[in-house]
Tab-separated table of C-alpha atoms in Angstrom:
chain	number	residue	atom	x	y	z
A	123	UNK	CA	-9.871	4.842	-14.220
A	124	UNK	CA	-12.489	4.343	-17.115
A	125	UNK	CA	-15.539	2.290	-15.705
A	126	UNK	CA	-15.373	0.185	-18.764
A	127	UNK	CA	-11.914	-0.544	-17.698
A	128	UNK	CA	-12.956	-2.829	-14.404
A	129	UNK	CA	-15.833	-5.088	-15.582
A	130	UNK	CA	-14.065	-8.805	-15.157
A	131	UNK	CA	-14.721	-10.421	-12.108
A	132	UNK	CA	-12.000	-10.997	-9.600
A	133	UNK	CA	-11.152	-14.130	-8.918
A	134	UNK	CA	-9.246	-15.162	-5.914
A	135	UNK	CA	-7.078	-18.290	-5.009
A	136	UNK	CA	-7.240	-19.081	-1.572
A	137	UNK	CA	-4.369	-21.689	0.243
A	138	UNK	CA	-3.715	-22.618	3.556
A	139	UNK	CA	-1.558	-20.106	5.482
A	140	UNK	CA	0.581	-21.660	8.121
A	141	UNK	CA	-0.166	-21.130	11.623
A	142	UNK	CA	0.372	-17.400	13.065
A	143	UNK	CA	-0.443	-15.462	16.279
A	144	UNK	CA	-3.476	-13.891	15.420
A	145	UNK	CA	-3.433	-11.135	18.117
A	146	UNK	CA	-0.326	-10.022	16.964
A	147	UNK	CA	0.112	-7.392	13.899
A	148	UNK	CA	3.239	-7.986	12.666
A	149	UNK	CA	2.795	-11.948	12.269
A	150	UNK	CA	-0.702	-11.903	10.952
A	151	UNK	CA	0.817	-9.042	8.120
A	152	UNK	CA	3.646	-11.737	7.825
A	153	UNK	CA	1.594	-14.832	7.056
A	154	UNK	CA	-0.482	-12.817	4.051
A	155	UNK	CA	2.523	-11.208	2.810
A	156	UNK	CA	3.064	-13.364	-0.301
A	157	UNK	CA	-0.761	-13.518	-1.456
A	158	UNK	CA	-2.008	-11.048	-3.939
A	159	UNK	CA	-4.052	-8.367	-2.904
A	160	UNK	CA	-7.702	-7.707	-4.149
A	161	UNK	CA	-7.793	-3.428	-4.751
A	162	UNK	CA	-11.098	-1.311	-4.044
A	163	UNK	CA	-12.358	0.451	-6.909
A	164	UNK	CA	-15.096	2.862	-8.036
A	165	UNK	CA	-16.280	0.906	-11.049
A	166	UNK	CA	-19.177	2.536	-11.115
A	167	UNK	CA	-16.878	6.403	-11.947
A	168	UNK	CA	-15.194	7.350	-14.935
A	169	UNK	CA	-12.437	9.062	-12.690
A	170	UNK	CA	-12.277	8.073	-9.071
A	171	UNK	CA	-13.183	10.926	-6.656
A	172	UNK	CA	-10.867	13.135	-5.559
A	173	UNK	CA	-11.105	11.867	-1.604
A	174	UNK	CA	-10.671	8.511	-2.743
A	175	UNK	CA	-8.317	6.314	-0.721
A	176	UNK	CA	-6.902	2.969	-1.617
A	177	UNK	CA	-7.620	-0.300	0.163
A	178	UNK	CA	-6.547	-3.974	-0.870
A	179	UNK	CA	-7.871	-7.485	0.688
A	180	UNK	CA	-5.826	-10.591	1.331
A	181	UNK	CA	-7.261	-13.977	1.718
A	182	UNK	CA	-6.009	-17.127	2.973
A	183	UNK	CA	-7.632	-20.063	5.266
A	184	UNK	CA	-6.853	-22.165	7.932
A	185	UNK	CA	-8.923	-25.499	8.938
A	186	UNK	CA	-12.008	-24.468	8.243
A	187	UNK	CA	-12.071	-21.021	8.052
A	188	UNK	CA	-11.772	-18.090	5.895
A	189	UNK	CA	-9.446	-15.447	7.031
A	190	UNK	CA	-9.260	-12.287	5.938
A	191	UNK	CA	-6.500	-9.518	5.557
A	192	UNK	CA	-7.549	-6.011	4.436
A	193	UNK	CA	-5.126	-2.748	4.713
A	194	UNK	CA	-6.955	0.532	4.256
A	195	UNK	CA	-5.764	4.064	3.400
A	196	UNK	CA	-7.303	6.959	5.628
A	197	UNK	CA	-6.951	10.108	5.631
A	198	UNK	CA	-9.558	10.438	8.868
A	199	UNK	CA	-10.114	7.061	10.451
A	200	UNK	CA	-13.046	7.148	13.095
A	201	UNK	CA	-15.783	5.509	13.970
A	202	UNK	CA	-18.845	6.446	16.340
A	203	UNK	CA	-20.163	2.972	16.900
A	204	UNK	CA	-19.958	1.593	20.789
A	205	UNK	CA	-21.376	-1.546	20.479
A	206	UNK	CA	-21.476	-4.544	18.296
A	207	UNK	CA	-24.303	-5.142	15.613
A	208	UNK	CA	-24.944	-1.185	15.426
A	209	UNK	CA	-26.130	0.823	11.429
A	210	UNK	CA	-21.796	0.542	11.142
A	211	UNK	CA	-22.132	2.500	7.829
A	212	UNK	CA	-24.082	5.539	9.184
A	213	UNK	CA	-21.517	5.635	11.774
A	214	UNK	CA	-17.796	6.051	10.768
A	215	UNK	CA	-14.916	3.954	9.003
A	216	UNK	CA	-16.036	0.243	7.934
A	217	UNK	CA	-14.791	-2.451	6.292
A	218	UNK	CA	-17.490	-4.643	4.709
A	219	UNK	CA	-17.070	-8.334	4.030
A	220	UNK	CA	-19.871	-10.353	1.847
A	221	UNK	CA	-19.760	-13.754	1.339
A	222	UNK	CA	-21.741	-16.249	-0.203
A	223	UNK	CA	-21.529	-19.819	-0.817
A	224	UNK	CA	-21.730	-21.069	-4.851
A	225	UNK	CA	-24.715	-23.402	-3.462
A	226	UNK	CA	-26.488	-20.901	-1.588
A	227	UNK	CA	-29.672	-18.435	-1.924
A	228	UNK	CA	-28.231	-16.744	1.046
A	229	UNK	CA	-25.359	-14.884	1.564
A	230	UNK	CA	-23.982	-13.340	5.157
A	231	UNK	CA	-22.419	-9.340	5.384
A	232	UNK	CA	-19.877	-8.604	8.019
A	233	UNK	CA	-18.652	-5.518	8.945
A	234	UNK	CA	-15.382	-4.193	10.956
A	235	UNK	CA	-14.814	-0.952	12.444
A	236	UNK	CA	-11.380	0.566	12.968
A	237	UNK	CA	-11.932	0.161	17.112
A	238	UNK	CA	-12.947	-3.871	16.483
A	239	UNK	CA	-16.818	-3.556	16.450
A	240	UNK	CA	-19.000	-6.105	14.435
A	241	UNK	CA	-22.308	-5.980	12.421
A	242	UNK	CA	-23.307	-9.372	11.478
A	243	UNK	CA	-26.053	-9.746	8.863
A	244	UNK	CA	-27.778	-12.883	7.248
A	245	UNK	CA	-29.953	-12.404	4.485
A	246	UNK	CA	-31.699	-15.712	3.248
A	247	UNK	CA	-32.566	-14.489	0.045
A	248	UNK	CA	-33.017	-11.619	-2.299
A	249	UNK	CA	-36.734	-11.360	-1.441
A	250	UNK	CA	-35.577	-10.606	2.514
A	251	UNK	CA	-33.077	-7.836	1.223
A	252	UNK	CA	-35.696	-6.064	-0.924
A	253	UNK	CA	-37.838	-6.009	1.797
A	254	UNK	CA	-35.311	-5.086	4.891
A	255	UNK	CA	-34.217	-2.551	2.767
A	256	UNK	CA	-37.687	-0.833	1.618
A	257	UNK	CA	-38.320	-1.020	5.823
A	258	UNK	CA	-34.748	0.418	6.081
A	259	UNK	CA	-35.107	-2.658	9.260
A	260	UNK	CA	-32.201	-5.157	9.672
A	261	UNK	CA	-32.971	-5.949	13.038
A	262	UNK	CA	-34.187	-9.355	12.191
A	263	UNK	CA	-30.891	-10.388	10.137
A	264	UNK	CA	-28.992	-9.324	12.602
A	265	UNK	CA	-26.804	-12.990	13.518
A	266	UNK	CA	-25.259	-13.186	17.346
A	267	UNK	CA	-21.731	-11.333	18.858
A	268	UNK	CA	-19.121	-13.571	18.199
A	269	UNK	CA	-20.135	-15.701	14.841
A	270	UNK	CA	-16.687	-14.717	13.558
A	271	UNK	CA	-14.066	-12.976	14.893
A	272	UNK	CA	-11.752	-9.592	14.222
A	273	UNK	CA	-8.852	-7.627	15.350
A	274	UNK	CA	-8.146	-4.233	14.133
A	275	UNK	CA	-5.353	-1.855	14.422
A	276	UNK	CA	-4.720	1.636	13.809
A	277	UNK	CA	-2.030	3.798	12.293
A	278	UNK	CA	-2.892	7.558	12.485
A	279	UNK	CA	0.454	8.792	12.139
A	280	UNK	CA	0.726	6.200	8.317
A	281	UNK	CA	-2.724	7.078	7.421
A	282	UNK	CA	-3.882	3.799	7.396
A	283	UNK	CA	-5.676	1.022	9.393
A	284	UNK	CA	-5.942	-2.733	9.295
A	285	UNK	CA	-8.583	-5.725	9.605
A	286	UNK	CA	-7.749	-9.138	10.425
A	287	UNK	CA	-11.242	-11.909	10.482
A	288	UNK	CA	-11.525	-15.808	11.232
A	289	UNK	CA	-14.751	-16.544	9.311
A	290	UNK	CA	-16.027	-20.229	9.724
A	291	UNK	CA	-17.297	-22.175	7.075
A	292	UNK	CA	-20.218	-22.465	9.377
A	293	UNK	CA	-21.857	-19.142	9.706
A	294	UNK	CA	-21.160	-18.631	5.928
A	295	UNK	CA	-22.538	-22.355	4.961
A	296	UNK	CA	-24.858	-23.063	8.050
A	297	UNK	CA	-23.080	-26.013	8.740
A	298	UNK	CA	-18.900	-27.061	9.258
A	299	UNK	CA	-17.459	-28.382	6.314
A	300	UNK	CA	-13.954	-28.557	4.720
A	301	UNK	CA	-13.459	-25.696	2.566
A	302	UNK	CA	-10.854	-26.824	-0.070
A	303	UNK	CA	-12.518	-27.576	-3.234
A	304	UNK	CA	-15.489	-24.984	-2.512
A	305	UNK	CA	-16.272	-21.542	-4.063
A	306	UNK	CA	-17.899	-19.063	-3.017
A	307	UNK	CA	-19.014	-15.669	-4.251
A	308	UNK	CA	-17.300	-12.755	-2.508
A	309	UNK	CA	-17.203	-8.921	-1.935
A	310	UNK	CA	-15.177	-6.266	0.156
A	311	UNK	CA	-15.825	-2.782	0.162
A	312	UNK	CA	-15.614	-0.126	2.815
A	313	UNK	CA	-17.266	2.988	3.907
A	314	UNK	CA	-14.797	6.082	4.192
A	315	UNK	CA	-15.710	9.175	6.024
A	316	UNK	CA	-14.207	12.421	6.449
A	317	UNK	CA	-15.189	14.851	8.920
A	318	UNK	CA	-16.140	18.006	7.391
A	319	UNK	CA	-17.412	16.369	4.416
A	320	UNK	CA	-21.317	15.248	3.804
A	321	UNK	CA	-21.163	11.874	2.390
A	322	UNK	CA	-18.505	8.827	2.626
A	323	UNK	CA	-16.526	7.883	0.300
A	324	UNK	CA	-17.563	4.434	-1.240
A	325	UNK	CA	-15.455	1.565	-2.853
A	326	UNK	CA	-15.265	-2.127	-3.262
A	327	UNK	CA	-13.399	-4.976	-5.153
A	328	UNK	CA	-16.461	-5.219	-7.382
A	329	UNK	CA	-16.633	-3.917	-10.878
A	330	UNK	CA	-19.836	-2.602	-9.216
A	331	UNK	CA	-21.772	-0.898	-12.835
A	332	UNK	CA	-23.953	1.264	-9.674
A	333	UNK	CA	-22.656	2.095	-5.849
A	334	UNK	CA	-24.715	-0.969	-4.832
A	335	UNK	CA	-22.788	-3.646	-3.046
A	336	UNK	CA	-25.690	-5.540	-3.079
A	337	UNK	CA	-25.363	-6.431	-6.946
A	338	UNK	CA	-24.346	-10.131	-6.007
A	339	UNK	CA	-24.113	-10.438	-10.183
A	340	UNK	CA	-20.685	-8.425	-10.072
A	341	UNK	CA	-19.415	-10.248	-6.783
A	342	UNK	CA	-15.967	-11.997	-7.296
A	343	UNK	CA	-15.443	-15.448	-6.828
A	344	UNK	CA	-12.968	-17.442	-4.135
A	345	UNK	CA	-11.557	-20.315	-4.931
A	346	UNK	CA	-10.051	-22.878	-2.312
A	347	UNK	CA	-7.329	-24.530	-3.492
């Protein structure tokens, strides 16, 4: 696909989603099933590479949280992290979630691997990225086990693997608050390695114009209705 081609911003409408058992696959893939997916891209390409993989996020909420649906292609789904808040993109398979609130200097980056582990990141502005990422140091951005929450599941034998998150309005806003009316900026993208191969394959529902999910400029925006 032409880079040219995937430049408009997506912009997502996000309803309540009736109550669901969150533990269980087959519901939570039930209760997103008739809201529109939000497809990975390599905007940055002409021609997507030849590894690439499809991936698609769903959003809904519930009281006052976001949640979060995302089914992922995978030819090779691992992951080498053993802890939570672990470098999750040097390590394997992750699914990136960035969210910001339309009021906000700060923004918050979560990440899921395909055996449930969580990074979770604040940075307060785009002075404190600049400067964690010159130091290549996150440790100080680094928010507490259990802000939000995750399940994942696998599917080897489909090639594919799944992420469901409960994000409160809280860690994203710093403080509870209703979320219908609101809108935030958003982003999903995902790390995808291969074994055998030197570097991951890259993508994300931003019409990134450079592989830098950082570019908060091209970030979509999420609506709730």
């Amino acid at each position: 696909m032409p880079a040219t081609v995937a430049t408009t911003l997506p912009i997502l409408d996000c309803r309540e989603l009736p109550e669901f058992e969150m533990h269980n696959f087959d519901a939570v893939r039930a209760a997103f099933a008739s809201v529109d997916g939000c497809a990975m891209r390599q905007a940055w390409r002409a021609e997507p590479e030849p590894d690439f993989t499809p991936a698609s996020v769903r959003t809904g909420r519930r009281g006052h949280s976001l949640l979060v649906f995302a089914e992922l292609q995978d030819a090779d789904i691992f992951s080498r992290a053993t802890a939570h808040n672990q470098r999750m993109w040097e390590l394997g398979d992750v699914l990136e979630i960035f969210l910001q609130p339309e009021d906000s200097a700060g923004y918050v980056e979560f990440h899921v691997t395909p055996n449930n582990l969580r990074l979770q990141l604040r940075f307060p502005d785009s002075d404190r990225l600049r400067r964690a990422q010159a130091e290549n140091r996150f440790d100080d951005l680094l928010l507490p086990e259990g802000v939000f929450h995750s399940r994942a599941w696998e599917q080897p034998e489909n090639g594919k693997w799944f992420v469901f998150a409960e994000i409160p309005a809280a860690v994203v806003c710093g403080e509870d608050r209703s979320l219908a009316g609101n809108r935030w900026r958003f982003s999903f993208s995902r790390y995808d390695y291969v074994r055998g191969r030197s570097e991951p394959i890259i993508s994300s529902t931003s019409p990134h114009a450079q592989p830098n999910f950082h570019r908060r400029e091209e970030w979509g925006i999420l609506q709730f209705v």
